[in-house]
Amino acid sequence: MTNELLLLGSVVFIFSMAIISYRFFGKSGLYCVSAIATILANIEVLLLINAFGMEQTLGNVLFAVTFLITDILSECEGKKAANRAVWIGMFTSLFFLLLSQSWLLYIPAESDWAMGAIREIFSSTPRMLISSFIVYAISQMFDVWLYHKWWAFTEKKTGDRRRFLWLRNNGSTLISQLLNTLLFTLFAFYGTYDMGTLLSIFASSYVIYIFTSLLDTPALYLARRVHERHSEK
């Protein structure tokens, strides 16, 4: 149960950090968390574990929080702010890709002990990072677009702009994460693992995304309340 408890703890911790950052630093805090999550997820995704009876990569929760962040920004700050978070994530991924690959060009000193491990880890990341960069851009832009489509639909049907937050949240995130999971599994892992492992990675990743999507709905309601309380002051 160690892996399972760690994954559950990660969900609570990461989502809580997003809400706390929004509470104290506003949308700038969310941009910061989005950038951090984008970098760390691209490292964490290299780790393959067994949890909840499935073989899966890590990094899924960190990727999931970027969807929560764009939904918070869409709901509370507007579509322009949400798209800005996506562009920041893309810039962060590109910056990290280029910088991490430059580390491998250095000639280490004789007393160096870290370069071997750095090369072993980061020589494997270019494909991951490039795949993540492309898939992140596609799925996140789609998520923001779909969120506002759902919002326009529910507002038109009910005449109430606040209602059905859960629908626009899950309706956009679950579809966007299905697209994200499919594209990333193919781009990042095709040819690396056999088809059985690919299907396992895809299925387990999406199951986690379903779980995190349902869990991020209360976080989104809380973020909206934080925004409204701050606006009242």
mmCIF file of C-alpha atoms in Angstrom:
data_model
loop_
_atom_site.group_PDB
_atom_site.id
_atom_site.type_symbol
_atom_site.label_atom_id
_atom_site.label_comp_id
_atom_site.label_asym_id
_atom_site.label_seq_id
_atom_site.Cartn_x
_atom_site.Cartn_y
_atom_site.Cartn_z
ATOM 1 C CA MET A 1 0.000 0.000 0.000
ATOM 2 C CA THR A 2 3.008 2.316 0.138
ATOM 3 C CA ASN A 3 2.704 3.453 -3.498
ATOM 4 C CA GLU A 4 -1.043 3.913 -3.204
ATOM 5 C CA LEU A 5 -0.753 6.046 -0.076
ATOM 6 C CA LEU A 6 1.978 8.135 -1.665
ATOM 7 C CA LEU A 7 -0.150 8.761 -4.765
ATOM 8 C CA LEU A 8 -3.170 9.769 -2.678
ATOM 9 C CA GLY A 9 -0.974 12.009 -0.564
ATOM 10 C CA SER A 10 0.449 13.579 -3.723
ATOM 11 C CA VAL A 11 -3.028 14.452 -4.972
ATOM 12 C CA VAL A 12 -3.940 16.176 -1.708
ATOM 13 C CA PHE A 13 -0.604 17.967 -1.427
ATOM 14 C CA ILE A 14 -0.356 19.172 -5.043
ATOM 15 C CA PHE A 15 -3.975 20.331 -5.308
ATOM 16 C CA SER A 16 -3.669 22.048 -1.920
ATOM 17 C CA MET A 17 -0.557 23.897 -3.088
ATOM 18 C CA ALA A 18 -2.467 25.176 -6.106
ATOM 19 C CA ILE A 19 -5.267 26.536 -3.899
ATOM 20 C CA ILE A 20 -2.831 28.014 -1.361
ATOM 21 C CA SER A 21 -0.812 29.693 -4.104
ATOM 22 C CA TYR A 22 -4.002 31.220 -5.511
ATOM 23 C CA ARG A 23 -5.105 32.370 -2.061
ATOM 24 C CA PHE A 24 -1.884 34.210 -1.297
ATOM 25 C CA PHE A 25 -0.467 35.137 -4.712
ATOM 26 C CA GLY A 26 -3.451 35.247 -7.044
ATOM 27 C CA LYS A 27 -3.074 34.174 -10.641
ATOM 28 C CA SER A 28 0.699 34.746 -10.448
ATOM 29 C CA GLY A 29 0.853 31.946 -7.886
ATOM 30 C CA LEU A 30 -0.997 29.617 -10.244
ATOM 31 C CA TYR A 31 1.381 30.489 -13.084
ATOM 32 C CA CYS A 32 4.269 29.586 -10.769
ATOM 33 C CA VAL A 33 2.759 26.230 -9.754
ATOM 34 C CA SER A 34 1.981 25.445 -13.389
ATOM 35 C CA ALA A 35 5.614 26.068 -14.383
ATOM 36 C CA ILE A 36 6.943 23.940 -11.504
ATOM 37 C CA ALA A 37 4.508 21.106 -12.245
ATOM 38 C CA THR A 38 5.415 21.117 -15.934
ATOM 39 C CA ILE A 39 9.142 20.720 -15.204
ATOM 40 C CA LEU A 40 8.797 18.126 -12.444
ATOM 41 C CA ALA A 41 6.223 16.039 -14.319
ATOM 42 C CA ASN A 42 8.643 15.604 -17.213
ATOM 43 C CA ILE A 43 11.205 14.129 -14.816
ATOM 44 C CA GLU A 44 8.775 12.123 -12.709
ATOM 45 C CA VAL A 45 7.209 10.491 -15.784
ATOM 46 C CA LEU A 46 10.419 8.479 -16.259
ATOM 47 C CA LEU A 47 9.543 6.411 -13.169
ATOM 48 C CA LEU A 48 7.392 3.310 -13.701
ATOM 49 C CA ILE A 49 5.592 1.914 -10.643
ATOM 50 C CA ASN A 50 2.841 -0.515 -9.663
ATOM 51 C CA ALA A 51 -0.123 0.903 -7.763
ATOM 52 C CA PHE A 52 -3.822 0.057 -7.474
ATOM 53 C CA GLY A 53 -3.149 -3.115 -9.445
ATOM 54 C CA MET A 54 -1.810 -1.232 -12.482
ATOM 55 C CA GLU A 55 1.576 -0.506 -13.985
ATOM 56 C CA GLN A 56 1.845 3.238 -14.431
ATOM 57 C CA THR A 57 4.223 6.133 -14.840
ATOM 58 C CA LEU A 58 4.495 8.878 -12.275
ATOM 59 C CA GLY A 59 3.865 12.475 -13.256
ATOM 60 C CA ASN A 60 0.142 12.023 -13.845
ATOM 61 C CA VAL A 61 -0.886 14.001 -10.767
ATOM 62 C CA LEU A 62 1.447 16.844 -11.669
ATOM 63 C CA PHE A 63 0.060 16.935 -15.209
ATOM 64 C CA ALA A 64 -3.456 16.829 -13.734
ATOM 65 C CA VAL A 65 -2.878 19.944 -11.634
ATOM 66 C CA THR A 66 -2.111 21.948 -14.794
ATOM 67 C CA PHE A 67 -5.673 21.201 -15.946
ATOM 68 C CA LEU A 68 -7.004 22.290 -12.555
ATOM 69 C CA ILE A 69 -5.017 25.503 -12.859
ATOM 70 C CA THR A 70 -6.368 26.397 -16.319
ATOM 71 C CA ASP A 71 -9.894 25.644 -15.087
ATOM 72 C CA ILE A 72 -9.439 27.900 -12.046
ATOM 73 C CA LEU A 73 -8.101 30.661 -14.261
ATOM 74 C CA SER A 74 -10.905 30.181 -16.796
ATOM 75 C CA GLU A 75 -13.526 30.327 -14.044
ATOM 76 C CA CYS A 76 -12.108 33.162 -11.972
ATOM 77 C CA GLU A 77 -9.779 35.208 -14.181
ATOM 78 C CA GLY A 78 -11.001 34.642 -17.738
ATOM 79 C CA LYS A 79 -10.022 32.796 -20.894
ATOM 80 C CA LYS A 80 -7.054 35.073 -21.602
ATOM 81 C CA ALA A 81 -5.479 34.262 -18.209
ATOM 82 C CA ALA A 82 -6.017 30.517 -18.764
ATOM 83 C CA ASN A 83 -4.357 30.618 -22.172
ATOM 84 C CA ARG A 84 -1.493 32.598 -20.648
ATOM 85 C CA ALA A 85 -0.882 29.704 -18.227
ATOM 86 C CA VAL A 86 -0.678 27.347 -21.202
ATOM 87 C CA TRP A 87 1.893 29.562 -22.934
ATOM 88 C CA ILE A 88 3.917 29.784 -19.711
ATOM 89 C CA GLY A 89 3.890 25.985 -19.490
ATOM 90 C CA MET A 90 5.068 25.688 -23.087
ATOM 91 C CA PHE A 91 7.859 28.199 -22.510
ATOM 92 C CA THR A 92 8.887 26.399 -19.322
ATOM 93 C CA SER A 93 9.061 23.035 -21.107
ATOM 94 C CA LEU A 94 11.153 24.443 -23.939
ATOM 95 C CA PHE A 95 13.478 26.287 -21.552
ATOM 96 C CA PHE A 96 13.997 23.145 -19.457
ATOM 97 C CA LEU A 97 14.553 20.969 -22.521
ATOM 98 C CA LEU A 98 17.290 23.190 -23.932
ATOM 99 C CA LEU A 99 18.992 23.840 -20.586
ATOM 100 C CA SER A 100 18.988 20.202 -19.422
ATOM 101 C CA GLN A 101 20.467 19.039 -22.711
ATOM 102 C CA SER A 102 23.241 21.629 -22.448
ATOM 103 C CA TRP A 103 24.355 19.990 -19.179
ATOM 104 C CA LEU A 104 25.308 16.862 -21.107
ATOM 105 C CA LEU A 105 27.814 18.813 -23.232
ATOM 106 C CA TYR A 106 30.070 19.677 -20.301
ATOM 107 C CA ILE A 107 33.236 17.693 -19.616
ATOM 108 C CA PRO A 108 33.106 16.739 -15.929
ATOM 109 C CA ALA A 109 36.018 17.158 -13.530
ATOM 110 C CA GLU A 110 37.826 14.026 -12.375
ATOM 111 C CA SER A 111 36.314 14.403 -8.923
ATOM 112 C CA ASP A 112 32.762 14.739 -10.278
ATOM 113 C CA TRP A 113 30.286 12.132 -9.043
ATOM 114 C CA ALA A 114 26.983 13.363 -10.508
ATOM 115 C CA MET A 115 27.504 13.596 -14.276
ATOM 116 C CA GLY A 116 27.009 9.869 -14.876
ATOM 117 C CA ALA A 117 23.606 9.904 -13.193
ATOM 118 C CA ILE A 118 22.672 13.192 -14.877
ATOM 119 C CA ARG A 119 23.515 11.758 -18.299
ATOM 120 C CA GLU A 120 21.629 8.557 -17.609
ATOM 121 C CA ILE A 121 18.500 10.476 -16.622
ATOM 122 C CA PHE A 122 18.517 13.442 -18.974
ATOM 123 C CA SER A 123 19.718 11.626 -22.068
ATOM 124 C CA SER A 124 16.336 9.864 -21.870
ATOM 125 C CA THR A 125 14.265 13.005 -21.498
ATOM 126 C CA PRO A 126 14.408 14.793 -24.913
ATOM 127 C CA ARG A 127 11.745 12.564 -26.452
ATOM 128 C CA MET A 128 9.667 12.887 -23.291
ATOM 129 C CA LEU A 129 10.008 16.647 -23.214
ATOM 130 C CA ILE A 130 9.330 17.138 -26.909
ATOM 131 C CA SER A 131 6.312 14.837 -26.671
ATOM 132 C CA SER A 132 5.128 16.647 -23.561
ATOM 133 C CA PHE A 133 5.622 20.038 -25.223
ATOM 134 C CA ILE A 134 3.477 19.108 -28.232
ATOM 135 C CA VAL A 135 0.808 17.208 -26.301
ATOM 136 C CA TYR A 136 0.625 19.847 -23.553
ATOM 137 C CA ALA A 137 0.009 22.587 -26.117
ATOM 138 C CA ILE A 138 -2.700 20.619 -27.934
ATOM 139 C CA SER A 139 -4.567 19.260 -24.910
ATOM 140 C CA GLN A 140 -4.398 22.392 -22.777
ATOM 141 C CA MET A 141 -5.526 24.742 -25.537
ATOM 142 C CA PHE A 142 -8.336 22.301 -26.256
ATOM 143 C CA ASP A 143 -9.244 22.165 -22.552
ATOM 144 C CA VAL A 144 -9.541 25.964 -22.264
ATOM 145 C CA TRP A 145 -11.590 26.140 -25.467
ATOM 146 C CA LEU A 146 -13.902 23.307 -24.367
ATOM 147 C CA TYR A 147 -14.335 24.728 -20.861
ATOM 148 C CA HIS A 148 -15.725 27.956 -22.279
ATOM 149 C CA LYS A 149 -17.881 26.068 -24.784
ATOM 150 C CA TRP A 150 -19.463 24.121 -21.913
ATOM 151 C CA TRP A 151 -19.865 27.374 -19.978
ATOM 152 C CA ALA A 152 -21.640 29.095 -22.875
ATOM 153 C CA PHE A 153 -23.898 26.056 -23.279
ATOM 154 C CA THR A 154 -24.935 25.829 -19.606
ATOM 155 C CA GLU A 155 -25.407 29.592 -19.296
ATOM 156 C CA LYS A 156 -27.627 29.614 -22.383
ATOM 157 C CA LYS A 157 -29.719 26.714 -21.063
ATOM 158 C CA THR A 158 -30.130 27.986 -17.492
ATOM 159 C CA GLY A 159 -29.574 31.734 -17.723
ATOM 160 C CA ASP A 160 -27.259 31.391 -14.729
ATOM 161 C CA ARG A 161 -23.535 31.942 -15.195
ATOM 162 C CA ARG A 162 -22.558 30.318 -11.885
ATOM 163 C CA ARG A 163 -24.423 27.013 -12.155
ATOM 164 C CA PHE A 164 -23.008 23.739 -13.459
ATOM 165 C CA LEU A 165 -19.397 24.460 -12.548
ATOM 166 C CA TRP A 166 -18.948 20.700 -12.039
ATOM 167 C CA LEU A 167 -20.135 20.037 -15.601
ATOM 168 C CA ARG A 168 -17.824 22.470 -17.363
ATOM 169 C CA ASN A 169 -14.946 21.318 -15.163
ATOM 170 C CA ASN A 170 -15.362 17.588 -15.717
ATOM 171 C CA GLY A 171 -16.804 17.908 -19.212
ATOM 172 C CA SER A 172 -13.695 19.697 -20.407
ATOM 173 C CA THR A 173 -11.051 17.982 -18.273
ATOM 174 C CA LEU A 174 -12.069 14.355 -18.848
ATOM 175 C CA ILE A 175 -12.207 14.775 -22.623
ATOM 176 C CA SER A 176 -8.995 16.817 -22.756
ATOM 177 C CA GLN A 177 -7.142 14.324 -20.575
ATOM 178 C CA LEU A 178 -8.285 11.444 -22.774
ATOM 179 C CA LEU A 179 -6.706 13.278 -25.714
ATOM 180 C CA ASN A 180 -3.630 14.095 -23.623
ATOM 181 C CA THR A 181 -3.171 10.475 -22.466
ATOM 182 C CA LEU A 182 -3.574 8.968 -25.926
ATOM 183 C CA LEU A 183 -1.184 11.383 -27.647
ATOM 184 C CA PHE A 184 1.464 11.317 -24.920
ATOM 185 C CA THR A 185 1.477 7.513 -24.685
ATOM 186 C CA LEU A 186 2.001 7.244 -28.439
ATOM 187 C CA PHE A 187 4.551 10.051 -28.819
ATOM 188 C CA ALA A 188 6.608 9.329 -25.698
ATOM 189 C CA PHE A 189 6.565 5.541 -25.402
ATOM 190 C CA TYR A 190 5.790 3.988 -28.800
ATOM 191 C CA GLY A 191 8.704 1.726 -29.738
ATOM 192 C CA THR A 192 10.058 1.834 -26.187
ATOM 193 C CA TYR A 193 7.602 -0.614 -24.632
ATOM 194 C CA ASP A 194 5.600 -3.515 -26.067
ATOM 195 C CA MET A 195 1.923 -3.001 -26.931
ATOM 196 C CA GLY A 196 0.747 -4.608 -23.693
ATOM 197 C CA THR A 197 2.757 -2.151 -21.607
ATOM 198 C CA LEU A 198 1.603 0.764 -23.789
ATOM 199 C CA LEU A 199 -2.030 -0.192 -23.236
ATOM 200 C CA SER A 200 -1.353 -0.570 -19.517
ATOM 201 C CA ILE A 201 0.286 2.871 -19.343
ATOM 202 C CA PHE A 202 -2.587 4.433 -21.305
ATOM 203 C CA ALA A 203 -5.307 2.770 -19.227
ATOM 204 C CA SER A 204 -3.687 3.410 -15.855
ATOM 205 C CA SER A 205 -2.876 7.019 -16.732
ATOM 206 C CA TYR A 206 -6.432 7.746 -17.798
ATOM 207 C CA VAL A 207 -7.905 5.996 -14.755
ATOM 208 C CA ILE A 208 -5.766 8.284 -12.592
ATOM 209 C CA TYR A 209 -6.914 11.293 -14.624
ATOM 210 C CA ILE A 210 -10.550 10.308 -14.073
ATOM 211 C CA PHE A 211 -9.844 10.053 -10.354
ATOM 212 C CA THR A 212 -7.963 13.376 -10.193
ATOM 213 C CA SER A 213 -10.576 15.108 -12.349
ATOM 214 C CA LEU A 214 -13.326 14.139 -9.927
ATOM 215 C CA LEU A 215 -11.165 15.203 -6.977
ATOM 216 C CA ASP A 216 -10.256 18.564 -8.510
ATOM 217 C CA THR A 217 -13.923 19.620 -8.702
ATOM 218 C CA PRO A 218 -14.130 20.469 -4.960
ATOM 219 C CA ALA A 219 -10.780 22.259 -5.339
ATOM 220 C CA LEU A 220 -12.225 24.347 -8.165
ATOM 221 C CA TYR A 221 -15.288 25.280 -6.088
ATOM 222 C CA LEU A 222 -12.947 26.256 -3.256
ATOM 223 C CA ALA A 223 -10.808 28.349 -5.602
ATOM 224 C CA ARG A 224 -13.904 30.190 -6.833
ATOM 225 C CA ARG A 225 -14.887 30.892 -3.230
ATOM 226 C CA VAL A 226 -11.377 32.195 -2.521
ATOM 227 C CA HIS A 227 -11.682 34.492 -5.538
ATOM 228 C CA GLU A 228 -15.112 35.769 -4.517
ATOM 229 C CA ARG A 229 -14.032 36.465 -0.942
ATOM 230 C CA HIS A 230 -11.005 38.358 -2.201
ATOM 231 C CA SER A 231 -13.193 40.363 -4.615
ATOM 232 C CA GLU A 232 -15.540 41.316 -1.772
ATOM 233 C CA LYS A 233 -12.729 42.997 0.187
#
